[in-house]
């Protein structure tokens, strides 16, 4: 994840990726992917706009989110997001990115007596 974050940072872009830096982007994005930007932009799998998929029968399909010509391709695209390992092998995919902006976050917790709110950074 660190490589993707650094490359996007150089272009003033960002996208929701995981919180564990050693997690691979392929598995994270294709199977869900929650991270620090999930509440604002959705999960990593929501950002996939295009993928190249090799199905179990050996056929290769180029799928994208704007596919209007073929309902089968559109259904396969949305089914593959999150369950690609059940359908075939993904060769490559494209993620939507967003302009870099100030993002703040942290962890809120309530004290035992519920009268004090503590911000832990």
Tab-separated table of N, CA and C in Angstrom:
chain	number	residue	atom	x	y	z
A	1	UNK	N	0.809	-1.185	0.000
A	1	UNK	CA	0.000	0.000	0.000
A	1	UNK	C	0.854	1.253	0.000
A	2	UNK	N	2.018	1.164	0.613
A	2	UNK	CA	2.885	2.332	0.702
A	2	UNK	C	3.262	2.817	-0.694
A	3	UNK	N	3.582	1.904	-1.617
A	3	UNK	CA	3.970	2.298	-2.973
A	3	UNK	C	2.862	3.066	-3.680
A	4	UNK	N	1.646	2.576	-3.581
A	4	UNK	CA	0.504	3.249	-4.216
A	4	UNK	C	0.288	4.626	-3.590
A	5	UNK	N	0.319	4.699	-2.271
A	5	UNK	CA	0.126	5.989	-1.596
A	5	UNK	C	1.181	7.005	-2.008
A	6	UNK	N	2.435	6.582	-2.091
A	6	UNK	CA	3.524	7.489	-2.455
A	6	UNK	C	3.373	7.957	-3.896
A	7	UNK	N	3.070	7.042	-4.817
A	7	UNK	CA	2.903	7.433	-6.222
A	7	UNK	C	1.735	8.401	-6.389
A	8	UNK	N	0.637	8.121	-5.714
A	8	UNK	CA	-0.510	9.029	-5.800
A	8	UNK	C	-0.194	10.386	-5.177
A	9	UNK	N	0.550	10.393	-4.091
A	9	UNK	CA	0.919	11.637	-3.420
A	9	UNK	C	1.710	12.548	-4.351
A	10	UNK	N	2.604	11.965	-5.160
A	10	UNK	CA	3.395	12.762	-6.106
A	10	UNK	C	2.523	13.433	-7.157
A	11	UNK	N	1.329	12.911	-7.385
A	11	UNK	CA	0.401	13.489	-8.354
A	11	UNK	C	-0.762	14.206	-7.676
A	12	UNK	N	-0.655	14.420	-6.364
A	12	UNK	CA	-1.702	15.079	-5.565
A	12	UNK	C	-3.048	14.369	-5.704
A	13	UNK	N	-3.013	13.043	-5.670
A	13	UNK	CA	-4.221	12.224	-5.767
A	13	UNK	C	-4.280	11.282	-4.578
A	14	UNK	N	-5.463	10.717	-4.328
A	14	UNK	CA	-5.634	9.727	-3.263
A	14	UNK	C	-6.776	8.795	-3.643
A	15	UNK	N	-6.787	7.624	-3.033
A	15	UNK	CA	-7.853	6.654	-3.209
A	15	UNK	C	-7.922	5.804	-1.945
A	16	UNK	N	-9.079	5.259	-1.604
A	16	UNK	CA	-9.168	4.441	-0.393
A	16	UNK	C	-8.377	3.142	-0.532
A	17	UNK	N	-7.388	2.976	0.285
A	17	UNK	CA	-6.633	1.723	0.370
A	17	UNK	C	-6.567	1.327	1.838
A	18	UNK	N	-6.017	0.186	2.118
A	18	UNK	CA	-6.020	-0.359	3.476
A	18	UNK	C	-5.162	0.396	4.467
A	19	UNK	N	-5.206	-0.058	5.701
A	19	UNK	CA	-4.451	0.588	6.769
A	19	UNK	C	-3.177	-0.168	7.109
A	20	UNK	N	-3.015	-1.399	6.608
A	20	UNK	CA	-1.809	-2.185	6.858
A	20	UNK	C	-0.867	-2.011	5.670
A	21	UNK	N	0.304	-1.390	5.855
A	21	UNK	CA	1.165	-1.045	4.717
A	21	UNK	C	1.709	-2.232	3.936
A	22	UNK	N	1.770	-3.418	4.530
A	22	UNK	CA	2.325	-4.567	3.826
A	22	UNK	C	1.280	-5.388	3.078
A	23	UNK	N	0.009	-5.010	3.172
A	23	UNK	CA	-1.048	-5.707	2.443
A	23	UNK	C	-0.932	-5.375	0.966
A	24	UNK	N	-1.067	-6.375	0.113
A	24	UNK	CA	-0.995	-6.145	-1.324
A	24	UNK	C	-2.257	-5.482	-1.847
A	25	UNK	N	-2.097	-4.574	-2.774
A	25	UNK	CA	-3.242	-3.842	-3.313
A	25	UNK	C	-4.194	-4.743	-4.080
A	26	UNK	N	-3.672	-5.726	-4.806
A	26	UNK	CA	-4.527	-6.610	-5.604
A	26	UNK	C	-5.567	-7.326	-4.762
A	27	UNK	N	-5.141	-8.009	-3.734
A	27	UNK	CA	-6.070	-8.734	-2.872
A	27	UNK	C	-6.994	-7.813	-2.115
A	28	UNK	N	-6.449	-6.708	-1.637
A	28	UNK	CA	-7.256	-5.754	-0.875
A	28	UNK	C	-8.358	-5.157	-1.743
A	29	UNK	N	-7.992	-4.621	-2.900
A	29	UNK	CA	-8.964	-3.928	-3.747
A	29	UNK	C	-9.982	-4.878	-4.356
A	30	UNK	N	-9.543	-6.059	-4.766
A	30	UNK	CA	-10.453	-6.982	-5.446
A	30	UNK	C	-11.398	-7.706	-4.498
A	31	UNK	N	-11.102	-7.700	-3.207
A	31	UNK	CA	-11.944	-8.422	-2.248
A	31	UNK	C	-12.591	-7.517	-1.206
A	32	UNK	N	-12.620	-6.245	-1.422
A	32	UNK	CA	-13.279	-5.348	-0.471
A	32	UNK	C	-12.424	-4.136	-0.212
A	33	UNK	N	-11.649	-4.191	0.844
A	33	UNK	CA	-10.689	-3.135	1.126
A	33	UNK	C	-11.241	-1.954	1.874
A	34	UNK	N	-11.048	-1.957	3.167
A	34	UNK	CA	-11.431	-0.798	3.962
A	34	UNK	C	-10.174	-0.117	4.473
A	35	UNK	N	-10.244	1.169	4.633
A	35	UNK	CA	-9.096	1.934	5.097
A	35	UNK	C	-9.529	3.268	5.666
A	36	UNK	N	-8.556	4.173	5.797
A	36	UNK	CA	-8.822	5.460	6.431
A	36	UNK	C	-9.795	6.329	5.635
A	37	UNK	N	-9.888	6.177	4.335
A	37	UNK	CA	-10.760	7.023	3.503
A	37	UNK	C	-12.097	6.372	3.171
A	38	UNK	N	-12.376	5.212	3.737
A	38	UNK	CA	-13.592	4.468	3.413
A	38	UNK	C	-14.861	5.258	3.710
A	39	UNK	N	-14.899	5.972	4.811
A	39	UNK	CA	-16.128	6.692	5.176
A	39	UNK	C	-16.451	7.821	4.205
A	40	UNK	N	-15.439	8.363	3.566
A	40	UNK	CA	-15.683	9.462	2.621
A	40	UNK	C	-15.899	8.959	1.188
A	41	UNK	N	-15.108	7.970	0.742
A	41	UNK	CA	-15.127	7.558	-0.655
A	41	UNK	C	-15.629	6.140	-0.900
A	42	UNK	N	-15.851	5.360	0.124
A	42	UNK	CA	-16.264	3.974	-0.048
A	42	UNK	C	-15.071	3.040	0.059
A	43	UNK	N	-15.292	1.775	-0.192
A	43	UNK	CA	-14.224	0.784	-0.074
A	43	UNK	C	-13.333	0.795	-1.314
A	44	UNK	N	-12.239	0.080	-1.243
A	44	UNK	CA	-11.326	-0.001	-2.390
A	44	UNK	C	-12.006	-0.643	-3.591
A	45	UNK	N	-12.807	-1.658	-3.363
A	45	UNK	CA	-13.483	-2.345	-4.469
A	45	UNK	C	-14.479	-1.409	-5.175
A	46	UNK	N	-15.005	-0.432	-4.471
A	46	UNK	CA	-15.916	0.542	-5.085
A	46	UNK	C	-15.200	1.439	-6.088
A	47	UNK	N	-13.872	1.526	-6.001
A	47	UNK	CA	-13.102	2.425	-6.859
A	47	UNK	C	-12.654	1.766	-8.161
A	48	UNK	N	-12.868	0.464	-8.309
A	48	UNK	CA	-12.439	-0.231	-9.533
A	48	UNK	C	-13.317	0.213	-10.699
A	49	UNK	N	-12.665	0.695	-11.755
A	49	UNK	CA	-13.401	1.163	-12.936
A	49	UNK	C	-13.227	0.243	-14.134
A	50	UNK	N	-12.165	-0.557	-14.137
A	50	UNK	CA	-11.873	-1.451	-15.266
A	50	UNK	C	-11.094	-2.638	-14.748
A	51	UNK	N	-11.313	-3.810	-15.359
A	51	UNK	CA	-10.503	-4.983	-15.028
A	51	UNK	C	-10.414	-5.914	-16.223
A	52	UNK	N	-9.316	-6.635	-16.285
A	52	UNK	CA	-9.093	-7.650	-17.293
A	52	UNK	C	-9.148	-8.990	-16.579
A	53	UNK	N	-10.089	-9.838	-16.978
A	53	UNK	CA	-10.374	-11.066	-16.247
A	53	UNK	C	-10.205	-12.281	-17.153
A	54	UNK	N	-9.492	-13.285	-16.655
A	54	UNK	CA	-9.388	-14.573	-17.350
A	54	UNK	C	-10.348	-15.521	-16.645
A	55	UNK	N	-11.357	-15.969	-17.362
A	55	UNK	CA	-12.367	-16.839	-16.767
A	55	UNK	C	-11.889	-18.288	-16.730
A	56	UNK	N	-12.605	-19.139	-16.024
A	56	UNK	CA	-12.228	-20.545	-15.855
A	56	UNK	C	-12.176	-21.297	-17.183
A	57	UNK	N	-12.964	-20.875	-18.174
A	57	UNK	CA	-12.944	-21.555	-19.474
A	57	UNK	C	-11.804	-21.075	-20.373
A	58	UNK	N	-10.963	-20.147	-19.863
A	58	UNK	CA	-9.817	-19.643	-20.611
A	58	UNK	C	-10.087	-18.381	-21.399
A	59	UNK	N	-11.329	-17.948	-21.471
A	59	UNK	CA	-11.639	-16.728	-22.211
A	59	UNK	C	-11.189	-15.503	-21.415
A	60	UNK	N	-10.800	-14.484	-22.149
A	60	UNK	CA	-10.327	-13.241	-21.540
A	60	UNK	C	-11.385	-12.174	-21.767
A	61	UNK	N	-11.759	-11.493	-20.699
A	61	UNK	CA	-12.801	-10.447	-20.793
A	61	UNK	C	-12.249	-9.133	-20.270
A	62	UNK	N	-12.407	-8.079	-21.051
A	62	UNK	CA	-12.106	-6.723	-20.600
A	62	UNK	C	-13.415	-6.121	-20.126
A	63	UNK	N	-13.489	-5.821	-18.857
A	63	UNK	CA	-14.726	-5.342	-18.245
A	63	UNK	C	-14.525	-3.938	-17.697
A	64	UNK	N	-15.565	-3.117	-17.773
A	64	UNK	CA	-15.488	-1.795	-17.143
A	64	UNK	C	-16.849	-1.373	-16.633
A	65	UNK	N	-16.815	-0.355	-15.797
A	65	UNK	CA	-18.038	0.084	-15.121
A	65	UNK	C	-19.020	0.763	-16.064
A	66	UNK	N	-18.562	1.259	-17.198
A	66	UNK	CA	-19.458	1.958	-18.125
A	66	UNK	C	-19.952	1.059	-19.244
A	67	UNK	N	-19.761	-0.237	-19.129
A	67	UNK	CA	-20.180	-1.181	-20.168
A	67	UNK	C	-21.703	-1.216	-20.275
A	68	UNK	N	-22.230	-0.631	-21.338
A	68	UNK	CA	-23.680	-0.595	-21.557
A	68	UNK	C	-24.092	-1.521	-22.698
A	69	UNK	N	-23.116	-1.933	-23.522
A	69	UNK	CA	-23.427	-2.724	-24.709
A	69	UNK	C	-23.878	-4.137	-24.382
A	70	UNK	N	-23.250	-4.731	-23.390
A	70	UNK	CA	-23.503	-6.131	-23.104
A	70	UNK	C	-23.859	-6.294	-21.628
A	71	UNK	N	-25.091	-6.706	-21.369
A	71	UNK	CA	-25.521	-6.890	-19.984
A	71	UNK	C	-24.704	-7.954	-19.267
A	72	UNK	N	-24.277	-9.004	-19.993
A	72	UNK	CA	-23.467	-10.056	-19.374
A	72	UNK	C	-22.151	-9.498	-18.844
A	73	UNK	N	-21.512	-8.628	-19.632
A	73	UNK	CA	-20.251	-8.022	-19.188
A	73	UNK	C	-20.473	-7.127	-17.969
A	74	UNK	N	-21.554	-6.389	-17.982
A	74	UNK	CA	-21.831	-5.501	-16.852
A	74	UNK	C	-22.095	-6.300	-15.582
A	75	UNK	N	-22.860	-7.364	-15.695
A	75	UNK	CA	-23.138	-8.224	-14.541
A	75	UNK	C	-21.861	-8.888	-14.057
A	76	UNK	N	-21.043	-9.359	-14.975
A	76	UNK	CA	-19.778	-10.002	-14.616
A	76	UNK	C	-18.842	-9.010	-13.929
A	77	UNK	N	-18.800	-7.769	-14.416
A	77	UNK	CA	-17.956	-6.745	-13.794
A	77	UNK	C	-18.350	-6.531	-12.335
A	78	UNK	N	-19.622	-6.352	-12.081
A	78	UNK	CA	-20.057	-6.094	-10.706
A	78	UNK	C	-19.966	-7.342	-9.830
A	79	UNK	N	-20.107	-8.527	-10.413
A	79	UNK	CA	-19.945	-9.766	-9.647
A	79	UNK	C	-18.480	-9.997	-9.287
A	80	UNK	N	-17.588	-9.645	-10.206
A	80	UNK	CA	-16.157	-9.874	-9.974
A	80	UNK	C	-15.606	-8.980	-8.870
A	81	UNK	N	-16.192	-7.808	-8.689
A	81	UNK	CA	-15.721	-6.925	-7.627
A	81	UNK	C	-16.128	-7.531	-6.277
A	82	UNK	N	-15.170	-8.088	-5.598
A	82	UNK	CA	-15.433	-8.697	-4.310
A	82	UNK	C	-15.415	-10.205	-4.341
A	83	UNK	N	-15.625	-10.808	-5.518
A	83	UNK	CA	-15.648	-12.275	-5.617
A	83	UNK	C	-14.847	-12.760	-6.818
A	84	UNK	N	-13.832	-12.006	-7.204
A	84	UNK	CA	-13.085	-12.337	-8.412
A	84	UNK	C	-12.419	-13.705	-8.331
A	85	UNK	N	-11.982	-14.122	-7.160
A	85	UNK	CA	-11.301	-15.420	-7.054
A	85	UNK	C	-12.244	-16.594	-7.311
A	86	UNK	N	-13.548	-16.369	-7.239
A	86	UNK	CA	-14.516	-17.416	-7.553
A	86	UNK	C	-14.799	-17.504	-9.050
A	87	UNK	N	-14.464	-16.446	-9.789
A	87	UNK	CA	-14.805	-16.369	-11.209
A	87	UNK	C	-13.619	-16.583	-12.138
A	88	UNK	N	-12.437	-16.221	-11.710
A	88	UNK	CA	-11.271	-16.332	-12.573
A	88	UNK	C	-10.081	-15.612	-11.988
A	89	UNK	N	-9.189	-15.157	-12.867
A	89	UNK	CA	-7.974	-14.462	-12.462
A	89	UNK	C	-8.011	-13.059	-13.043
A	90	UNK	N	-7.733	-12.085	-12.226
A	90	UNK	CA	-7.681	-10.699	-12.682
A	90	UNK	C	-6.237	-10.365	-13.049
A	91	UNK	N	-6.005	-10.020	-14.339
A	91	UNK	CA	-4.671	-9.624	-14.795
A	91	UNK	C	-4.305	-8.225	-14.352
A	92	UNK	N	-5.225	-7.297	-14.516
A	92	UNK	CA	-4.988	-5.914	-14.111
A	92	UNK	C	-6.312	-5.227	-13.867
A	93	UNK	N	-6.254	-4.112	-13.176
A	93	UNK	CA	-7.450	-3.328	-12.918
A	93	UNK	C	-7.068	-1.875	-12.740
A	94	UNK	N	-8.036	-1.000	-12.902
A	94	UNK	CA	-7.829	0.440	-12.730
A	94	UNK	C	-8.676	0.925	-11.574
A	95	UNK	N	-8.115	1.852	-10.800
A	95	UNK	CA	-8.821	2.432	-9.656
A	95	UNK	C	-9.119	3.907	-9.904
A	96	UNK	N	-10.259	4.354	-9.463
A	96	UNK	CA	-10.618	5.764	-9.487
A	96	UNK	C	-9.809	6.471	-8.398
A	97	UNK	N	-9.290	7.651	-8.709
A	97	UNK	CA	-8.579	8.444	-7.703
A	97	UNK	C	-9.268	9.794	-7.533
A	98	UNK	N	-8.915	10.466	-6.469
A	98	UNK	CA	-9.536	11.752	-6.121
A	98	UNK	C	-8.452	12.787	-5.869
A	99	UNK	N	-8.764	14.073	-6.078
A	99	UNK	CA	-7.782	15.111	-5.767
A	99	UNK	C	-7.438	15.083	-4.274
A	100	UNK	N	-6.173	15.322	-3.981
A	100	UNK	CA	-5.722	15.332	-2.593
A	100	UNK	C	-6.377	16.496	-1.850
A	101	UNK	N	-6.820	16.231	-0.652
A	101	UNK	CA	-7.418	17.258	0.193
A	101	UNK	C	-7.087	16.943	1.635
A	102	UNK	N	-7.344	17.886	2.498
A	102	UNK	CA	-7.075	17.679	3.914
A	102	UNK	C	-8.075	16.668	4.469
A	103	UNK	N	-7.568	15.626	5.061
A	103	UNK	CA	-8.403	14.608	5.683
A	103	UNK	C	-7.980	14.493	7.133
A	104	UNK	N	-8.926	14.624	8.034
A	104	UNK	CA	-8.603	14.480	9.456
A	104	UNK	C	-9.311	13.254	9.991
A	105	UNK	N	-8.740	12.679	10.983
A	105	UNK	CA	-9.355	11.484	11.548
A	105	UNK	C	-8.738	11.156	12.884
A	106	UNK	N	-9.264	10.174	13.492
A	106	UNK	CA	-8.755	9.753	14.782
A	106	UNK	C	-9.701	8.744	15.388
A	107	UNK	N	-9.526	8.504	16.626
A	107	UNK	CA	-10.299	7.506	17.334
A	107	UNK	C	-10.947	8.165	18.551
A	108	UNK	N	-12.265	8.054	18.648
A	108	UNK	CA	-12.990	8.620	19.783
A	108	UNK	C	-13.367	7.506	20.746
A	109	UNK	N	-13.270	7.786	22.028
A	109	UNK	CA	-13.726	6.797	23.006
A	109	UNK	C	-14.348	7.509	24.184
A	110	UNK	N	-15.295	6.848	24.815
A	110	UNK	CA	-15.989	7.407	25.972
A	110	UNK	C	-15.335	6.889	27.246
A	111	UNK	N	-15.234	7.748	28.230
A	111	UNK	CA	-14.727	7.336	29.538
A	111	UNK	C	-15.791	6.476	30.229
A	112	UNK	N	-15.393	5.783	31.271
A	112	UNK	CA	-16.315	4.884	31.972
A	112	UNK	C	-17.563	5.580	32.496
A	113	UNK	N	-17.403	6.796	32.974
A	113	UNK	CA	-18.564	7.475	33.548
A	113	UNK	C	-19.410	8.180	32.485
A	114	UNK	N	-19.008	8.080	31.216
A	114	UNK	CA	-19.742	8.635	30.066
A	114	UNK	C	-19.897	10.145	30.137
A	115	UNK	N	-19.096	10.795	30.989
A	115	UNK	CA	-19.176	12.249	31.076
A	115	UNK	C	-18.022	12.911	30.353
A	116	UNK	N	-17.017	12.164	29.986
A	116	UNK	CA	-15.843	12.721	29.350
A	116	UNK	C	-15.597	12.041	28.015
A	117	UNK	N	-15.350	12.836	27.005
A	117	UNK	CA	-15.029	12.319	25.677
A	117	UNK	C	-13.547	12.543	25.445
A	118	UNK	N	-12.824	11.505	25.110
A	118	UNK	CA	-11.373	11.572	24.968
A	118	UNK	C	-11.029	11.334	23.501
A	119	UNK	N	-10.178	12.182	22.949
A	119	UNK	CA	-9.700	11.997	21.570
A	119	UNK	C	-8.311	11.400	21.639
A	120	UNK	N	-8.152	10.217	21.029
A	120	UNK	CA	-6.856	9.557	20.989
A	120	UNK	C	-6.377	9.598	19.562
A	121	UNK	N	-5.194	10.136	19.343
A	121	UNK	CA	-4.675	10.257	17.993
A	121	UNK	C	-3.781	9.103	17.648
